């Protein structure tokens, strides 16, 4: 059965979130040996799955992936960053190996769960890094975390209630079944900039397929319902906004809104990229992040 015009428009405009080069979960296979894997209870029957390394470092970065993506999407970026940084990479609730309780996928609950997990680890982040919907979660976390020094928001936004495709998003959320159809997942290929080998695309599609349709619906509904600009007037973390040169997924609208709401934010545009900036050009993103963090006290 062909994919409806609504699904195609909404997915190409709104999601198509990109994958990492490796989805292996085996210790030492596809990840550096020093990564430690943890599952941490975060209340309300939820558990957050994460990996971490070098938590004895002075500065620790926490990475939050976007919808239907998992911690592995940050491995290429993590490999480009120096060993002087500690790192925590998470599977948000509803994703990967974290629990998938109904009603737990909204950004407010995600931020609470992240805070509980970091408290359990004894970690106070120097910066949170969020891609796409992970950038929304990062904003909720930063708003609720006094003293967070910095945030890096990659191809994100403030919400999608005012997005030109908002009606298509609503239709998509209403029509997605619990098992996301293969033809919908295949549309993710359209979001890549230039040809990408199946060895990279297919692992992402497999991970997206494992994300229940109700999680997709909850995230889409939350993106439509929440607008982070309501609390950005009191936003304190120093912030870097990382834009793609040609974001065919959500465009620049969301990042322009964030820049206007955060007059002190730094911005950088990464050439040769679409929505998955940190995957396509991890070297350039790492350079931008390190240059920015060097200015944060």
Coordinates of C-alpha atoms in Angstrom, one line a residue:
X1 CA 0.0 0.0 0.0
X2 CA 1.6 3.3 -1.0
X3 CA 2.6 5.8 1.7
X4 CA 0.1 8.7 1.9
X5 CA 1.1 12.2 0.9
X6 CA 0.7 13.3 4.5
X7 CA 3.1 10.7 5.8
X8 CA 5.6 11.5 3.1
X9 CA 5.5 15.2 3.6
X10 CA 5.6 15.0 7.4
X11 CA 8.5 12.5 7.5
X12 CA 10.6 14.2 5.0
X13 CA 10.0 17.6 6.5
X14 CA 10.1 16.6 10.1
X15 CA 12.1 13.5 10.9
X16 CA 14.3 11.2 8.8
X17 CA 16.7 11.3 11.7
X18 CA 20.1 9.9 10.9
X19 CA 22.0 6.9 12.2
X20 CA 25.4 6.1 13.4
X21 CA 27.9 3.9 11.6
X22 CA 27.6 1.1 14.2
X23 CA 24.7 -0.2 16.3
X24 CA 26.5 -3.0 18.1
X25 CA 25.7 -3.3 21.8
X26 CA 28.4 -5.8 22.7
X27 CA 31.0 -4.5 25.1
X28 CA 34.2 -3.9 23.1
X29 CA 32.6 -4.5 19.8
X30 CA 31.9 -1.3 17.9
X31 CA 32.6 0.8 20.9
X32 CA 35.9 1.7 22.6
X33 CA 36.8 -0.8 25.4
X34 CA 36.6 1.9 28.0
X35 CA 32.9 2.5 27.6
X36 CA 30.9 1.3 30.6
X37 CA 27.3 0.1 30.1
X38 CA 24.7 0.8 32.7
X39 CA 21.0 0.5 33.2
X40 CA 19.8 2.9 35.9
X41 CA 16.3 2.9 37.6
X42 CA 14.9 6.5 37.3
X43 CA 11.6 6.2 39.1
X44 CA 8.0 5.5 37.9
X45 CA 9.1 2.0 36.8
X46 CA 11.4 3.5 34.2
X47 CA 15.1 2.6 33.6
X48 CA 17.5 4.6 31.5
X49 CA 20.2 2.7 29.5
X50 CA 23.5 4.6 29.0
X51 CA 27.2 4.2 28.4
X52 CA 29.9 6.4 29.9
X53 CA 33.7 6.8 30.1
X54 CA 36.2 8.9 32.0
X55 CA 33.8 10.2 34.6
X56 CA 36.9 11.3 36.6
X57 CA 37.5 14.1 34.2
X58 CA 36.8 17.7 35.2
X59 CA 34.5 18.4 32.3
X60 CA 31.8 15.8 31.4
X61 CA 29.5 16.0 28.3
X62 CA 26.1 14.3 28.2
X63 CA 24.7 13.4 24.7
X64 CA 21.0 13.0 24.0
X65 CA 19.9 11.5 20.6
X66 CA 16.7 12.4 18.6
X67 CA 13.6 10.5 17.9
X68 CA 14.0 6.8 17.0
X69 CA 17.7 7.0 17.5
X70 CA 20.0 5.7 20.2
X71 CA 23.3 6.4 22.0
X72 CA 25.4 5.0 19.2
X73 CA 24.5 7.9 16.9
X74 CA 27.1 9.9 18.8
X75 CA 30.0 7.4 18.6
X76 CA 31.6 9.1 15.6
X77 CA 31.4 12.5 17.3
X78 CA 32.7 11.1 20.6
X79 CA 35.7 9.7 18.7
X80 CA 36.6 13.1 17.5
X81 CA 36.6 14.7 20.9
X82 CA 39.7 14.7 23.2
X83 CA 40.3 12.3 26.0
X84 CA 40.3 15.2 28.4
X85 CA 36.5 15.0 28.4
X86 CA 34.3 12.6 30.2
X87 CA 31.2 11.5 28.3
X88 CA 27.7 10.0 29.0
X89 CA 25.7 8.8 26.0
X90 CA 22.0 7.8 26.7
X91 CA 19.1 6.0 25.2
X92 CA 16.1 8.2 26.0
X93 CA 13.1 6.6 27.5
X94 CA 11.1 4.7 24.8
X95 CA 14.3 4.2 22.7
X96 CA 17.0 1.5 22.4
X97 CA 17.5 -0.5 25.6
X98 CA 15.7 2.0 27.9
X99 CA 12.2 1.1 29.2
X100 CA 9.3 2.0 26.9
X101 CA 6.5 2.7 29.3
X102 CA 3.5 4.5 27.7
X103 CA 3.4 8.2 28.5
X104 CA 7.1 8.5 29.4
X105 CA 8.5 9.9 26.1
X106 CA 7.7 13.6 26.6
X107 CA 10.6 16.0 27.1
X108 CA 9.6 16.9 30.7
X109 CA 9.7 13.3 31.8
X110 CA 12.8 12.6 29.7
X111 CA 14.6 15.5 31.5
X112 CA 13.6 14.1 34.9
X113 CA 14.8 10.6 34.0
X114 CA 18.1 12.0 32.7
X115 CA 18.6 14.0 35.9
X116 CA 17.9 11.0 38.1
X117 CA 20.4 8.9 36.1
X118 CA 23.1 11.5 36.3
X119 CA 22.5 11.9 40.0
X120 CA 23.0 8.1 40.4
X121 CA 26.3 8.4 38.5
X122 CA 27.4 11.3 40.6
X123 CA 27.7 13.4 37.5
X124 CA 27.2 17.2 37.1
X125 CA 27.5 17.9 33.3
X126 CA 29.7 20.7 32.0
X127 CA 27.5 20.6 28.8
X128 CA 24.5 18.7 27.4
X129 CA 24.5 18.0 23.7
X130 CA 21.1 17.3 22.0
X131 CA 20.3 16.5 18.4
X132 CA 16.8 17.2 17.0
X133 CA 14.2 16.0 19.6
X134 CA 17.2 15.4 21.9
X135 CA 17.8 19.2 21.7
X136 CA 14.3 19.7 23.0
X137 CA 15.0 17.4 25.9
X138 CA 18.3 19.2 26.5
X139 CA 16.4 22.5 26.8
X140 CA 14.0 21.0 29.4
X141 CA 16.9 19.6 31.3
X142 CA 18.9 22.9 31.2
X143 CA 15.8 24.9 32.3
X144 CA 15.4 22.6 35.3
X145 CA 19.2 22.5 36.2
X146 CA 20.5 25.6 37.9
X147 CA 24.2 26.1 37.2
X148 CA 24.5 24.0 34.0
X149 CA 27.4 25.8 32.2
X150 CA 26.7 25.0 28.6
X151 CA 24.4 23.4 26.0
X152 CA 25.0 22.4 22.4
X153 CA 21.8 22.1 20.3
X154 CA 22.2 20.4 17.0
X155 CA 19.6 20.7 14.2
X156 CA 16.9 21.2 16.8
X157 CA 14.2 23.8 17.6
X158 CA 11.8 25.1 20.2
X159 CA 8.9 22.8 19.2
X160 CA 6.8 22.4 16.1
X161 CA 3.4 23.9 17.0
X162 CA 4.1 26.8 14.6
X163 CA 6.0 24.8 12.0
X164 CA 4.6 25.1 8.4
X165 CA 4.0 21.3 8.4
X166 CA 2.2 21.2 11.9
X167 CA -1.0 19.9 10.4
X168 CA 0.9 17.1 8.6
X169 CA 2.6 16.3 11.9
X170 CA -0.8 16.0 13.6
X171 CA -2.1 13.7 10.9
X172 CA 1.0 11.6 11.1
X173 CA 0.7 11.1 14.8
X174 CA -3.0 10.2 14.5
X175 CA -2.4 7.7 11.7
X176 CA 0.8 5.8 12.8
X177 CA 0.2 2.2 13.9
X178 CA 2.0 0.6 16.8
X179 CA 4.4 -1.0 14.4
X180 CA 5.8 1.6 12.1
X181 CA 5.4 0.5 8.5
X182 CA 8.5 -0.4 6.5
X183 CA 7.5 2.0 3.7
X184 CA 7.5 4.8 6.3
X185 CA 10.9 3.8 7.6
X186 CA 12.3 3.6 4.0
X187 CA 11.5 7.3 3.6
X188 CA 14.3 8.1 6.0
X189 CA 16.7 7.6 3.1
X190 CA 15.3 10.7 1.5
X191 CA 16.7 12.8 4.4
X192 CA 20.3 11.9 3.7
X193 CA 22.4 14.4 1.8
X194 CA 23.9 12.5 -1.1
X195 CA 24.2 8.7 -1.6
X196 CA 24.7 6.7 1.6
X197 CA 25.6 3.0 1.7
X198 CA 23.1 0.5 3.0
X199 CA 25.6 -0.5 5.6
X200 CA 25.0 2.8 7.3
X201 CA 21.3 3.4 6.5
X202 CA 20.0 -0.1 7.3
X203 CA 21.1 -0.2 11.0
X204 CA 19.3 3.1 11.6
X205 CA 16.1 1.7 10.0
X206 CA 16.4 -1.3 12.2
X207 CA 16.7 0.9 15.3
X208 CA 13.8 3.0 14.2
X209 CA 11.7 -0.1 13.6
X210 CA 12.4 -1.1 17.2
X211 CA 11.0 2.2 18.4
X212 CA 7.2 1.6 19.1
X213 CA 4.8 3.6 17.0
X214 CA 3.3 4.9 20.3
X215 CA 6.6 6.5 21.1
X216 CA 6.7 8.2 17.8
X217 CA 3.2 9.5 18.4
X218 CA 4.1 10.7 21.9
X219 CA 7.1 12.5 20.7
X220 CA 5.3 14.1 17.8
X221 CA 2.5 15.2 20.0
X222 CA 4.9 16.7 22.5
X223 CA 6.8 18.6 19.8
X224 CA 3.4 20.1 18.8
X225 CA 2.3 20.8 22.3
X226 CA 5.4 22.4 23.8
X227 CA 7.3 25.5 22.8
X228 CA 10.4 26.0 24.8
X229 CA 10.5 29.7 24.2
X230 CA 8.1 30.0 27.2
X231 CA 11.0 29.4 29.5
X232 CA 14.0 30.6 27.4
X233 CA 13.6 34.1 28.8
X234 CA 15.3 32.7 31.9
X235 CA 17.7 30.4 30.1
X236 CA 21.2 30.5 31.7
X237 CA 23.5 28.0 30.0
X238 CA 25.9 29.3 27.4
X239 CA 24.6 27.8 24.1
X240 CA 25.9 26.8 20.8
X241 CA 23.4 26.2 17.9
X242 CA 24.7 23.9 15.3
X243 CA 22.9 24.2 11.9
X244 CA 23.1 22.1 8.8
X245 CA 24.0 23.6 5.5
X246 CA 21.0 22.0 3.9
X247 CA 18.6 20.6 6.5
X248 CA 16.0 18.9 4.3
X249 CA 14.3 17.5 7.4
X250 CA 13.2 20.5 9.5
X251 CA 14.9 23.4 7.8
X252 CA 16.2 26.4 9.6
X253 CA 13.0 27.7 11.1
X254 CA 13.4 26.1 14.6
X255 CA 17.0 27.1 15.0
X256 CA 16.2 30.7 13.9
X257 CA 13.5 30.8 16.6
X258 CA 16.0 29.6 19.2
X259 CA 18.6 32.1 18.1
X260 CA 16.1 34.9 18.5
X261 CA 15.1 33.6 21.9
X262 CA 18.7 33.2 23.0
X263 CA 20.4 36.5 22.1
X264 CA 23.7 35.4 23.6
X265 CA 23.9 32.0 21.7
X266 CA 26.7 31.2 19.4
X267 CA 25.8 29.7 16.0
X268 CA 27.7 27.7 13.4
X269 CA 26.6 26.2 10.1
X270 CA 28.3 23.0 9.0
X271 CA 28.8 22.6 5.3
X272 CA 28.0 19.4 3.3
X273 CA 25.4 18.2 5.7
X274 CA 21.6 17.7 6.2
X275 CA 19.8 16.9 9.4
X276 CA 22.2 14.4 10.9
X277 CA 25.1 17.0 11.1
X278 CA 27.0 15.2 13.9
X279 CA 26.9 11.9 11.9
X280 CA 27.8 13.4 8.5
X281 CA 30.6 15.7 9.6
X282 CA 31.6 14.7 13.2
X283 CA 35.0 16.3 12.6
X284 CA 33.6 19.7 11.9
X285 CA 31.0 19.4 14.7
X286 CA 33.8 18.4 17.2
X287 CA 35.9 21.4 16.1
X288 CA 33.0 23.7 16.6
X289 CA 32.1 22.2 20.0
X290 CA 35.6 22.4 21.3
X291 CA 36.1 26.0 20.1
X292 CA 32.8 26.9 21.9
X293 CA 33.6 25.1 25.1
X294 CA 36.9 26.9 25.3
X295 CA 34.9 30.1 25.8
X296 CA 32.7 28.7 28.6
X297 CA 33.9 29.3 32.2

